[in-house]
Coordinates of C-alpha atoms in Angstrom, one line a residue:
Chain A
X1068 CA 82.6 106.3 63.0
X1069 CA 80.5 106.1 65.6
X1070 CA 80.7 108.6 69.1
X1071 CA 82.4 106.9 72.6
X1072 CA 79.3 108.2 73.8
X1073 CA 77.0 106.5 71.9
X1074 CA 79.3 103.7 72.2
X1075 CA 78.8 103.5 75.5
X1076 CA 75.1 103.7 75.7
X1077 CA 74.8 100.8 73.2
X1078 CA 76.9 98.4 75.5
X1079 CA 74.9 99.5 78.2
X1080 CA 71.5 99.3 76.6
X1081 CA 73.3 96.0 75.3
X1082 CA 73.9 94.6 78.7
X1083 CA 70.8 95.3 80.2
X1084 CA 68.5 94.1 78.6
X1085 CA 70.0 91.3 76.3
X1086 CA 68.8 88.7 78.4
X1087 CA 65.2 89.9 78.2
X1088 CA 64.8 90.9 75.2
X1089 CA 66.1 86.9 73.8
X1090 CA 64.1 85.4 76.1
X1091 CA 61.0 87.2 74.8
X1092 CA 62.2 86.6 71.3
X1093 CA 62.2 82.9 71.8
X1094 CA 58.5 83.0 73.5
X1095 CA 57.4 84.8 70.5
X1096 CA 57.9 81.2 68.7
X1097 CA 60.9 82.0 66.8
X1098 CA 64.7 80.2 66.8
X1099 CA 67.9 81.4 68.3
X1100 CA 69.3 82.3 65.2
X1101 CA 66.2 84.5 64.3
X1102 CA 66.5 86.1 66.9
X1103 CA 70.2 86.6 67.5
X1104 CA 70.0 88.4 63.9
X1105 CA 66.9 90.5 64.5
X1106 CA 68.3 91.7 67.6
X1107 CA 71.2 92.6 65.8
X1108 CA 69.5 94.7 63.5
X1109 CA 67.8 96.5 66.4
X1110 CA 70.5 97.4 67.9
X1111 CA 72.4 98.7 65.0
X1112 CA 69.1 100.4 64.1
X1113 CA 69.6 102.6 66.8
X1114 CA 72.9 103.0 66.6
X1115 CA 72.7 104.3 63.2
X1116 CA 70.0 106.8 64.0
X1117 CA 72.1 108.2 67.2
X1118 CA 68.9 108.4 68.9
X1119 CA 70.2 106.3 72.5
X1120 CA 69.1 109.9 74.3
X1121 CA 66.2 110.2 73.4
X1122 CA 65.2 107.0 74.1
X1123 CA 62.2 107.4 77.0
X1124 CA 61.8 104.0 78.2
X1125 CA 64.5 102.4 76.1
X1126 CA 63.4 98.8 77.5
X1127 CA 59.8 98.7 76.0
X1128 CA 61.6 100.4 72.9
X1129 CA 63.6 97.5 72.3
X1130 CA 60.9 94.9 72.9
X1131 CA 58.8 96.9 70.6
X1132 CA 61.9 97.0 68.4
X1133 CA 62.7 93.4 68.2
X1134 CA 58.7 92.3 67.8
X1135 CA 58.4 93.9 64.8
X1136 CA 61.5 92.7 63.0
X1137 CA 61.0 89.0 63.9
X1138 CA 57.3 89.3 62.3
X1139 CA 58.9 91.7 59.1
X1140 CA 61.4 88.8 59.1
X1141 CA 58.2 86.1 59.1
X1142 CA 56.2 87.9 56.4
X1143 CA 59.3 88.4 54.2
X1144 CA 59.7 84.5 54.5
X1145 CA 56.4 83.8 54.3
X1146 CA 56.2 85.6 50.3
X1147 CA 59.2 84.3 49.6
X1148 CA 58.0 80.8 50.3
X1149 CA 55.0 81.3 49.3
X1150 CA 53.6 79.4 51.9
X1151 CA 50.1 80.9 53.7
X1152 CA 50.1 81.4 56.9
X1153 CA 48.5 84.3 59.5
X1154 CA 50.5 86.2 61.6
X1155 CA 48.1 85.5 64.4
X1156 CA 48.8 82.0 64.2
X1157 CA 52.1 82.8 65.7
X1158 CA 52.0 81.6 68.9
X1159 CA 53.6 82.7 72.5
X1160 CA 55.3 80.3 74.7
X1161 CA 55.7 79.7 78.5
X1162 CA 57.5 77.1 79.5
X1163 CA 57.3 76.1 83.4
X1164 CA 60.0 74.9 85.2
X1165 CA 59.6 74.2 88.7
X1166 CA 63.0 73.6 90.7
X1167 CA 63.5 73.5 94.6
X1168 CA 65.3 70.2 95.9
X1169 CA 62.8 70.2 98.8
X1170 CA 59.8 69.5 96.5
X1171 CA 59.1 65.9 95.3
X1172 CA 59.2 65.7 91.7
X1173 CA 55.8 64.6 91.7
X1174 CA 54.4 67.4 93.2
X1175 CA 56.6 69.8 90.7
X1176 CA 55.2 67.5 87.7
X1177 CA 51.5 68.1 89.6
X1178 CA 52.0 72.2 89.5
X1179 CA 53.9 72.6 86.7
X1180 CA 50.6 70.5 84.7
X1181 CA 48.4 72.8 86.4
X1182 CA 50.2 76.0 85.2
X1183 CA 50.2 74.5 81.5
X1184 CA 46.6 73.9 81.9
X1185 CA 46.0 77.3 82.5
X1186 CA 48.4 78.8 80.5
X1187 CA 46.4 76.8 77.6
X1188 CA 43.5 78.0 78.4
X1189 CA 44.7 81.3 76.8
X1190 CA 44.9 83.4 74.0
X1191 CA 48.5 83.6 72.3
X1192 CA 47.9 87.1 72.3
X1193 CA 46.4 86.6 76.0
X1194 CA 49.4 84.7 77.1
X1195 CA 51.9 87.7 75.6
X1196 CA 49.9 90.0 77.7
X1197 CA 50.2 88.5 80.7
X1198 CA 53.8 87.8 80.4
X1199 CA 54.3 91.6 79.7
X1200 CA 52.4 92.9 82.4
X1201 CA 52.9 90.3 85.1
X1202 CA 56.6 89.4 84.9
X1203 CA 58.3 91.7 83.0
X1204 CA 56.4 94.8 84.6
X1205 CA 55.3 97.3 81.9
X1206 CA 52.2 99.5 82.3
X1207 CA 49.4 99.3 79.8
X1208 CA 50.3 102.5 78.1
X1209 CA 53.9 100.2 77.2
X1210 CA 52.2 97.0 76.4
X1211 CA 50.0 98.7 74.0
X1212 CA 53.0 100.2 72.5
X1213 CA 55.2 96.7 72.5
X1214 CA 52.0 94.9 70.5
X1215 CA 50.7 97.7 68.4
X1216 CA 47.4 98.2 70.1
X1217 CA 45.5 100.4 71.7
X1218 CA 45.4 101.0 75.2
X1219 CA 41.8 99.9 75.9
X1220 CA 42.1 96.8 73.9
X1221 CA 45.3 96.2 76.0
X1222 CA 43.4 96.6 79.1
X1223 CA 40.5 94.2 77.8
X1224 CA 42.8 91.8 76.8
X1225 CA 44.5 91.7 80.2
X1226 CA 40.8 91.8 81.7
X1227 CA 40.1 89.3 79.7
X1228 CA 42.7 86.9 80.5
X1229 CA 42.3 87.2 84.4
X1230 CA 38.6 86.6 83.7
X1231 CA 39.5 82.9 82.1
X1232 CA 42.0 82.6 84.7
X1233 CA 38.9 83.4 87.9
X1234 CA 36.8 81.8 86.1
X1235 CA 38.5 78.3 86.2
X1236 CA 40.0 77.2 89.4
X1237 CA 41.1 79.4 92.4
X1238 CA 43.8 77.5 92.4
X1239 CA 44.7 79.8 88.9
X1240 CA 44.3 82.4 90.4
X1241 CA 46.7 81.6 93.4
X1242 CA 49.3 81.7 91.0
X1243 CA 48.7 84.3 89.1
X1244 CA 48.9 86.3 92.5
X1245 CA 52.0 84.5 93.2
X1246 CA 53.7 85.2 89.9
X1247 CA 56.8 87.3 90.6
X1248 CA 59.1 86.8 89.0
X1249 CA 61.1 85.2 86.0
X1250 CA 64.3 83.1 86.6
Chain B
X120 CA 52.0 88.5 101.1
X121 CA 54.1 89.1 97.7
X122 CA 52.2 89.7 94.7
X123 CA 52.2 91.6 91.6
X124 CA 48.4 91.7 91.3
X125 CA 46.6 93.8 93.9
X126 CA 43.4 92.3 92.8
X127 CA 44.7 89.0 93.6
X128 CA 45.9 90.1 96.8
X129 CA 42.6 90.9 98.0
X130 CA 40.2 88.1 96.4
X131 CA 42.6 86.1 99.0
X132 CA 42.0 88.0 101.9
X133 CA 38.8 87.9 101.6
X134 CA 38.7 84.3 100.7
X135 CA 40.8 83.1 103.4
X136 CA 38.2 85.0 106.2
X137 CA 35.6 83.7 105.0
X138 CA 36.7 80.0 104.6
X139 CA 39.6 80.0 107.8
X140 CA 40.0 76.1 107.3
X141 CA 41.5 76.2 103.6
X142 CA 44.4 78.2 105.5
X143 CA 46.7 75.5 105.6
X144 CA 46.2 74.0 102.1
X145 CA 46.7 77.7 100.5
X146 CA 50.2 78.1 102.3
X147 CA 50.9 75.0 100.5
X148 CA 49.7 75.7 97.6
X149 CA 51.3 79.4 97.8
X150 CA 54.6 78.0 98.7
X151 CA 54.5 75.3 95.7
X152 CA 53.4 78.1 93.4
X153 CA 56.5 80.1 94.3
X154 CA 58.9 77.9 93.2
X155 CA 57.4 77.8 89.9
X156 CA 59.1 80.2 87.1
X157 CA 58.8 80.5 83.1
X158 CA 61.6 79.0 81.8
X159 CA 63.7 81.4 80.1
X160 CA 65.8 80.8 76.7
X161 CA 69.3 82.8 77.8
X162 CA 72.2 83.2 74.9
X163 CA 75.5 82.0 76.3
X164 CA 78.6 84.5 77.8
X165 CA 79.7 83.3 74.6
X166 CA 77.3 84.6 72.2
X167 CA 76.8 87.1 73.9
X168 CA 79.7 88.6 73.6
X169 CA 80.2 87.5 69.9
X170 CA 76.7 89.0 68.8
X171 CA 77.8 92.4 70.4
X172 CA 81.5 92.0 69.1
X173 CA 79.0 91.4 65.5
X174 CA 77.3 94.7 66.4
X175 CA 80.5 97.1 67.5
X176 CA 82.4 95.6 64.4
X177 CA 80.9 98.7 61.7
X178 CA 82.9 100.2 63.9
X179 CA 86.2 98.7 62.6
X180 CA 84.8 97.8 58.7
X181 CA 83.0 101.5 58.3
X182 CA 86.9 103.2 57.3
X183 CA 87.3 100.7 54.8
X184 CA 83.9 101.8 53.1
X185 CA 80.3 100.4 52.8
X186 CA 80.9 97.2 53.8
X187 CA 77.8 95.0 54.0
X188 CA 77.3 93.5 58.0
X189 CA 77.0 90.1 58.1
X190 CA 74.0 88.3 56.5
X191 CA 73.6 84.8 56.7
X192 CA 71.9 83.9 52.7
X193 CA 75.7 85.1 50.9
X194 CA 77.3 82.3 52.7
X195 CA 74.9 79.8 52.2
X196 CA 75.3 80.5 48.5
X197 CA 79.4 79.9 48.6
X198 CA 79.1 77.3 51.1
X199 CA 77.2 74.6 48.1
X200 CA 79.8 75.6 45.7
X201 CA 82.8 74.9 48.0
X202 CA 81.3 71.2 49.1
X203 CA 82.3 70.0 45.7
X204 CA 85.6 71.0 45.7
X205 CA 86.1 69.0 49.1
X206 CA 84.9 66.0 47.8
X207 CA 87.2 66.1 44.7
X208 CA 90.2 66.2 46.9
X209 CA 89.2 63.3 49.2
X210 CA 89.6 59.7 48.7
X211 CA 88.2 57.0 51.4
X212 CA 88.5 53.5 51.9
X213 CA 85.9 51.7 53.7
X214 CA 86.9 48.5 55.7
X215 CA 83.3 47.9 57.7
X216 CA 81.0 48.6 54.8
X217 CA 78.5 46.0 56.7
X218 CA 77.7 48.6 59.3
X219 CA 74.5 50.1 60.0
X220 CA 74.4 54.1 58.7
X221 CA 75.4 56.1 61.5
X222 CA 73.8 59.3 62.4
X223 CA 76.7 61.6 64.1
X224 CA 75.3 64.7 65.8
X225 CA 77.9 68.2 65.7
X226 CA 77.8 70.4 68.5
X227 CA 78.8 73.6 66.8
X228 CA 78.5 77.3 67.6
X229 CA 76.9 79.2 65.1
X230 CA 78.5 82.3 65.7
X231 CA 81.7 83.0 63.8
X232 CA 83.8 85.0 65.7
X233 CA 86.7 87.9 64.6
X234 CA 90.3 87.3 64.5
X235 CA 91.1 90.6 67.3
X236 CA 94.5 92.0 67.4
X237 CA 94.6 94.2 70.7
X238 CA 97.3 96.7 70.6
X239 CA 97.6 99.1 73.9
X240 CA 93.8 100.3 74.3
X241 CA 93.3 99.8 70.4
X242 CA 91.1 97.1 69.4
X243 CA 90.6 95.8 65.7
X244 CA 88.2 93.3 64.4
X245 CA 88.7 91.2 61.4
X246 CA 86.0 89.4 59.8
X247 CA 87.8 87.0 57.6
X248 CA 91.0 86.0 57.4
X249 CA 94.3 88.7 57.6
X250 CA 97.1 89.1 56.7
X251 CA 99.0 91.6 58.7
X252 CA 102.8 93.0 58.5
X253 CA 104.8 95.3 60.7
X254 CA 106.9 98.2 58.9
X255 CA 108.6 101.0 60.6
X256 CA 105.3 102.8 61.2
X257 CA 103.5 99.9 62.9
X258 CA 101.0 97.3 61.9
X259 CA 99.6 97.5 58.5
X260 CA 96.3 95.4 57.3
X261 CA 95.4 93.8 54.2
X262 CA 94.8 97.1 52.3
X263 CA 97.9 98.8 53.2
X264 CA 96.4 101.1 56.2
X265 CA 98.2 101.7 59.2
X266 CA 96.7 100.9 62.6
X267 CA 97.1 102.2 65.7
X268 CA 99.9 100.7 67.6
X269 CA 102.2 101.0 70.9
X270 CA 105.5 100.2 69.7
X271 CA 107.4 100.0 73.1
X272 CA 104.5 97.2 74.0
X273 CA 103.3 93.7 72.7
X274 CA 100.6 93.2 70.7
X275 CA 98.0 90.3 70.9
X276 CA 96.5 88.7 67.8
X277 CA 93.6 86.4 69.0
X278 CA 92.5 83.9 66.0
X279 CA 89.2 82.2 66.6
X280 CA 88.1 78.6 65.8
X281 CA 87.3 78.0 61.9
X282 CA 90.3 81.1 60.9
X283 CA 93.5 81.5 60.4
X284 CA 95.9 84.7 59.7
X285 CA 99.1 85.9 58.6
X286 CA 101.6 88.0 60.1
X287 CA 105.0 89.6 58.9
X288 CA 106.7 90.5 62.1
X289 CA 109.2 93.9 61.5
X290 CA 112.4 91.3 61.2
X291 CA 110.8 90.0 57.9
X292 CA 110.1 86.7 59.6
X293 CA 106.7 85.3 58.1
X294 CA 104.2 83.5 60.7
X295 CA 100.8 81.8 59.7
X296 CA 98.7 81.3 63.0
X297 CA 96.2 78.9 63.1
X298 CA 92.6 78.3 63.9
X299 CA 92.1 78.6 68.0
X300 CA 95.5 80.7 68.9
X301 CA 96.5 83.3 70.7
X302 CA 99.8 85.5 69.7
X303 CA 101.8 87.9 71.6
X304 CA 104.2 90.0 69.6
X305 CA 106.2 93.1 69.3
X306 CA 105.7 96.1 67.0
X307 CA 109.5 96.0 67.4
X308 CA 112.5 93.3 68.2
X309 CA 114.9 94.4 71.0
X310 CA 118.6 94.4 70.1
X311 CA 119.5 90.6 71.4
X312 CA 116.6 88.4 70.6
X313 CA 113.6 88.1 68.8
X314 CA 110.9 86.6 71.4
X315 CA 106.8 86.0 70.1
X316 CA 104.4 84.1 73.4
X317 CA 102.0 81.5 71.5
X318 CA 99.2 79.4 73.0
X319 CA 97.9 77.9 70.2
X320 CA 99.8 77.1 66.8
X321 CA 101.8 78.6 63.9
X322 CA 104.3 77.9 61.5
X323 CA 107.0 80.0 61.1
X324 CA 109.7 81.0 58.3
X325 CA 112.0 83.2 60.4
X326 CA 114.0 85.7 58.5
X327 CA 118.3 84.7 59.5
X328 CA 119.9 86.9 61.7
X329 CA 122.6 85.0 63.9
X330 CA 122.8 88.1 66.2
X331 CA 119.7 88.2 67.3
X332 CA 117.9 84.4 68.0
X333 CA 114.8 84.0 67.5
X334 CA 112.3 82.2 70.4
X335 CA 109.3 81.0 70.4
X336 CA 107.5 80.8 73.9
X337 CA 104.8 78.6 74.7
X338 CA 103.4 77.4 78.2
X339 CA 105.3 74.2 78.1
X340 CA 108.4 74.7 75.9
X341 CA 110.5 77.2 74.2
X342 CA 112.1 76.9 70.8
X343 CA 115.2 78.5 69.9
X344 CA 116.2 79.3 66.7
X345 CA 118.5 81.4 64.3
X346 CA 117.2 80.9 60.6
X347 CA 114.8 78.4 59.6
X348 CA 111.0 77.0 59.0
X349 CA 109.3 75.7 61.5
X350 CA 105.8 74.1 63.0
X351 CA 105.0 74.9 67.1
X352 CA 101.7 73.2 68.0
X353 CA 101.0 73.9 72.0
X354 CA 96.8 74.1 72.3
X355 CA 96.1 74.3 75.9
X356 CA 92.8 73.2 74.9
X357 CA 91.4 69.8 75.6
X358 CA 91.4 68.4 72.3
X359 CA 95.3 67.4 71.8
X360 CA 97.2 66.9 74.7
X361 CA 101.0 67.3 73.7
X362 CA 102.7 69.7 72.1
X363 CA 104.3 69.2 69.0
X364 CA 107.3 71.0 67.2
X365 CA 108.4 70.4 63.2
X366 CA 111.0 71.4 61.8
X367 CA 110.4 71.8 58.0
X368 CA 114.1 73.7 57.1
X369 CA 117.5 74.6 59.3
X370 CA 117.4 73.2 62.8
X371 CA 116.1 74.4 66.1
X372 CA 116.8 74.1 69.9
X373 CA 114.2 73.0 72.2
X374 CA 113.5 73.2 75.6
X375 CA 111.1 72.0 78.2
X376 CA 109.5 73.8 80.9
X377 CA 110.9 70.5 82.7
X378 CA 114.0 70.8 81.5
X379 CA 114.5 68.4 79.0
X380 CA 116.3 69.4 75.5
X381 CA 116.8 68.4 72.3
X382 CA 117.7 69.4 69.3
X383 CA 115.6 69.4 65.8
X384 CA 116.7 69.0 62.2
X385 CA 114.4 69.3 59.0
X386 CA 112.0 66.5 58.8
X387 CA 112.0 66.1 62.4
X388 CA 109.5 66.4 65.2
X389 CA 109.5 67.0 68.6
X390 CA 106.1 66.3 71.2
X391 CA 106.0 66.7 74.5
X392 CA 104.1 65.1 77.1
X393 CA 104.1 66.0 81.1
X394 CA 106.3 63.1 81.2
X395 CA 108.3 62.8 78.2
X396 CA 109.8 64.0 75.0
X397 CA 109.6 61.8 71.6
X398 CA 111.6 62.5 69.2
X399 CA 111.0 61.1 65.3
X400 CA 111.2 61.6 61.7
X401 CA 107.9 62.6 59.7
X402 CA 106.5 63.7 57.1
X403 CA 106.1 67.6 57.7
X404 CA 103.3 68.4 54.9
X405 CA 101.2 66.7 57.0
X406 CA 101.5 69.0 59.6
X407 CA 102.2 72.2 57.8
X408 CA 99.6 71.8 55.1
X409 CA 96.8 74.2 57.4
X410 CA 99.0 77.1 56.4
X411 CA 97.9 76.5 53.0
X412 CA 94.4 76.1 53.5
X413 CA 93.8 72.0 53.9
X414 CA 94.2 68.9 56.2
X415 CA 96.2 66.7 54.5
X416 CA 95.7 62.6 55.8
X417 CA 97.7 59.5 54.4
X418 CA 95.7 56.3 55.3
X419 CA 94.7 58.3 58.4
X420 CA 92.2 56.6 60.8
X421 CA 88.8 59.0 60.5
X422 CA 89.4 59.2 64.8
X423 CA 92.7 61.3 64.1
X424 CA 90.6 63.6 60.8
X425 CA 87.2 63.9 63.2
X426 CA 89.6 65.5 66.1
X427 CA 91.6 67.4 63.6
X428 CA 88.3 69.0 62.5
X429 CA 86.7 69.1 66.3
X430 CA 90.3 71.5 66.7
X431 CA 89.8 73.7 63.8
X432 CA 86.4 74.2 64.2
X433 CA 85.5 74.5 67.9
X434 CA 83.0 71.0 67.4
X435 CA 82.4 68.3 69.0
X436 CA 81.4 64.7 67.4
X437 CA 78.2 62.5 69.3
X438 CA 79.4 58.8 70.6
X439 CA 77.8 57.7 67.1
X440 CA 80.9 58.8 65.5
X441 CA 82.8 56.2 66.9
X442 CA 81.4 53.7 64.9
X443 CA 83.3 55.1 61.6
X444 CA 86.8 55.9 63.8
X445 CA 88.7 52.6 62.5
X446 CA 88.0 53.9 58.6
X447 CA 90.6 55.6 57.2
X448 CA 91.2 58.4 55.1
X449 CA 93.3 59.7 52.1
X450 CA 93.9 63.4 50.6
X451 CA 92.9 67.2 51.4
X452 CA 90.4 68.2 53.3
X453 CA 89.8 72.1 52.6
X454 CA 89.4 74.0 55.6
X455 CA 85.9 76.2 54.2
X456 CA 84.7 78.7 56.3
X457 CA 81.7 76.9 56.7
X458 CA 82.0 74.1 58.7
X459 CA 78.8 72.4 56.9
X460 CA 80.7 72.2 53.8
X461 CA 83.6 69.7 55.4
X462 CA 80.6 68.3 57.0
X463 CA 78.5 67.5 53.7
X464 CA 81.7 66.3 52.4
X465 CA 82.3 63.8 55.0
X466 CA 79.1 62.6 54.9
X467 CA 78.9 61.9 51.4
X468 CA 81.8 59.7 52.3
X469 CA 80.9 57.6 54.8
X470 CA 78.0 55.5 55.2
X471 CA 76.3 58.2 57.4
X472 CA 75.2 61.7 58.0
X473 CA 75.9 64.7 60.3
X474 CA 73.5 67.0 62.2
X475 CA 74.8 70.3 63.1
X476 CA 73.5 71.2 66.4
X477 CA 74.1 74.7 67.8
X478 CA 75.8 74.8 70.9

């Protein structure tokens, strides 16, 4: 049986951050189910090793958490399909949506192509950066952590990324400026 | 200005003082840009909850022992064997064989939930199917342990779509409660009557006692009885829109939240409508056979078995499935856990196939 206590932190921990951490899943290039059962196992993970206090930053813990049992999950598949495939292939999804009733649909066709071009324009790995750092907040030191990386070759990546994104349009850059905040 | 990136902030600044006339077209372009968002997957309330209920369940299964959480390959594995059983029992006659194939889309919900029974501030979470009974000490599972229960109190038993349970309430009266219901019952009978609420639908074998009758209360009728076996169907859900009462054994009294009344002998049925009450003789196996684990149909049209499986199983059918309504259909359907099974069944019938989508 398991303590109220840690009962408690679990629905907490649950609540929080379920949202975020599916939504990530899915960008990550896997399907609901996938990710419904990986975040499962996360979850029960920790509850199983009691470790809810001493969980630092329990958000980047859980993102960290879930990224590496989606890609277990993908390599178990992959040698028990025995189908090749590189983990790197994997790719990291943003999907724009552009909604306000007081801009013409052509106009939200307009910026969300624009957005898409950029966002091609990067990296998987460059795109999963950005996402971190930009919408979802972390620092470096947590982004490293979250992608298994050091901290310099997070900051290069992220340098590396805004340097495509300059380098392109202004108009790229406007929007990366902009970028607030995820609905 | 808002921004996240302070670099961004001031290649701006600096941009717009040098170039003053592109003022305008950045507040634009900076207003456009703010309406745009990444798009973000979200999990329903639904599953939500059910892939926490999922989590908290060790909770309930870890007394019984090691019991292995849900994993998805097991089921898979039962599910093929099951299909052929299903399509033994089934006969179909086709009447517009020249029609194209149809392709029916399912909207389904992946996520099984538990059948709950809520007593007081205890909760308990079954994964498959129960059977519960009430002794002197309270409620008892499946393997003979007690649970927690008020006994001054009703209890709730919540079944979810694609389950079913049974229950022997402290009288000795035997209830089987169906897929989508919703039970409120006492640990203990008062002195004068025996009274269980029900949105939803059982059937019932209540144990005689002429001192104490025995009602069954749902949101648009109660039934009244004092020994006998009976069938209450009262969804409040969409899918059927009148209740229904069978009498299988004895006889039973029944009474409208309108106020009309009748009485019920075996073999007889009772729906109700806002407007009216039918009366009429039928054939009860057809509508007691879900106890026992099947849909039973007698040249029914495949309109009346698609909604009967839509009920159980929480799904709904695409418009495509309307080209296959006027076939009918013959035998048992067994009510799998799975609903792909049924599925794969049916489509091996008709001239067309099902896709499950996930809601």
């Amino acid at each position: 049986m398991f303590s109220r206590i840690l009962m408690d932190d679990i629905e907490e921990l649950y609540n929080l951050y379920i949202d975020s951490l599916f939504a990530y899943g899915i960008r990550l290039g896997f399907n609901r189910e996938q990710v419904m059962d990986s975040i499962h196992n996360v979850y029960q993970r920790i509850m199983l090793s009691n470790k809810t206090k001493e969980l630092r930053s329990p958000k980047s813990y859980l993102f960290k958490s879930l990224r590496n049992e989606l890609y277990d999950e993908y390599r178990k598949g992959i040698r028990m399909e025995r189908v090749e495939g590189n983990i790197e292939d994997a790719s990291f999804h943003l999907q724009i949506s552009v909604e306000d009733m007081l801009i013409a649909d052509e106009v939200k066709v307009e910026v969300k192509s624009k957005i898409n071009k950029i966002m091609d324009q990067l990296s998987s790995r460059q795109r999963e950066v950005i996402y971190l750092r930009y919408t979802q907040n972390y620092e470096y030191q947590q982004i490293a952590d979250i992608m298994g990386i050091g901290v310099p070759s997070c900051r290069n990546l992220i340098l590396k990324a805004l340097k495509v994104l300059r380098s392109e349009n202004a108009d790229y850059f406007l929007f990366l400026a902009l970028l607030k905040n995820t609905h | 200005m808002l921004t996240q990136d302070p670099a961004g902030t001031s290649y701006w600044e600096e941009y717009l003082n040098q170039n003053p006339g592109d003022k305008a077209n950045f507040i634009q372009a900076k207003t456009q840009f703010q309406k745009a968002y990444f798009k973000e997957e979200r999990l329903t309330e639904n599953e939500k909850d059910a892939l926490y209920q999922k989590l908290i369940r060790r909770k309930a299964t870890e007394v019984k022992g090691n019991r292995k959480i849900f994993r998805s390959y097991t089921k898979y594995a039962i599910a093929a064997t099951l299909a052929l059983l299903i399509s033994i029992g089934l006969y179909y006659y086709r009447y517009n064989a020249s029609k194209l194939p149809s392709e029916i889309l399912v909207e389904y919900n992946p996520i099984q939930e538990n059948v709950i029974l809520i007593s007081g501030d205890n909760h308990y979470l079954f994964e498959s199917n129960t059977a519960l009974k009430i002794n002197e000490s309270g409620i008892v599972d499946e393997n003979g342990d007690s649970l927690k229960t008020v006994i001054n109190d009703y209890n709730t038993l919540i079944v979810p779509y694609g389950k079913r349970s049974e229950l022997v309430l402290s009288d000795g009266s035997k209830l089987w409660v169906n897929s989508g219901s919703k039970l409120k019952f006492p640990s203990k009978f008062s002195d004068r009557e025996r009274r269980v609420y029900l949105e939803g639908e059982i059937y019932i074998e209540v144990a005689k006692n002429s001192s104490r009758p025995f009602i069954v209360e749902t949101p648009k009728v109660k039934v009244d009885v004092l020994g006998t076996m009976f069938n209450v169907n009262a969804y409040s859900d969409s899918f059927v829109s009148e209740d229904r009462v069978v009498v299988v054994e004895g006889s039973v009294g029944v009474k409208t939240t309108s106020g009309d009344r009748t009485k019920l002998v075996a073999n007889e049925s009772a729906t109700f409508t806002e407007a009216e009450l039918i009366k009429e003789r039928v054939d009860v196996d057809r509508f007691t056979s879900w106890k026992n684990g099947y849909l039973l149909f007698n040249d029914t049209p495949m309109e009346k078995v698609l909604l009967e499986l839509s009920r159980y199983y929480n799904i709904t059918f695409s418009e495509e499935s309307q080209n296959i309504s006027e076939q009918t259909c013959t035998g048992k359907i067994y009510l799998s856990d799975d609903v792909s099974d049924v599925l794969k069944t049916l489509s091996i019938l008709i001239d067309g196939s099902f896709t499950i989508k996930q809601k």
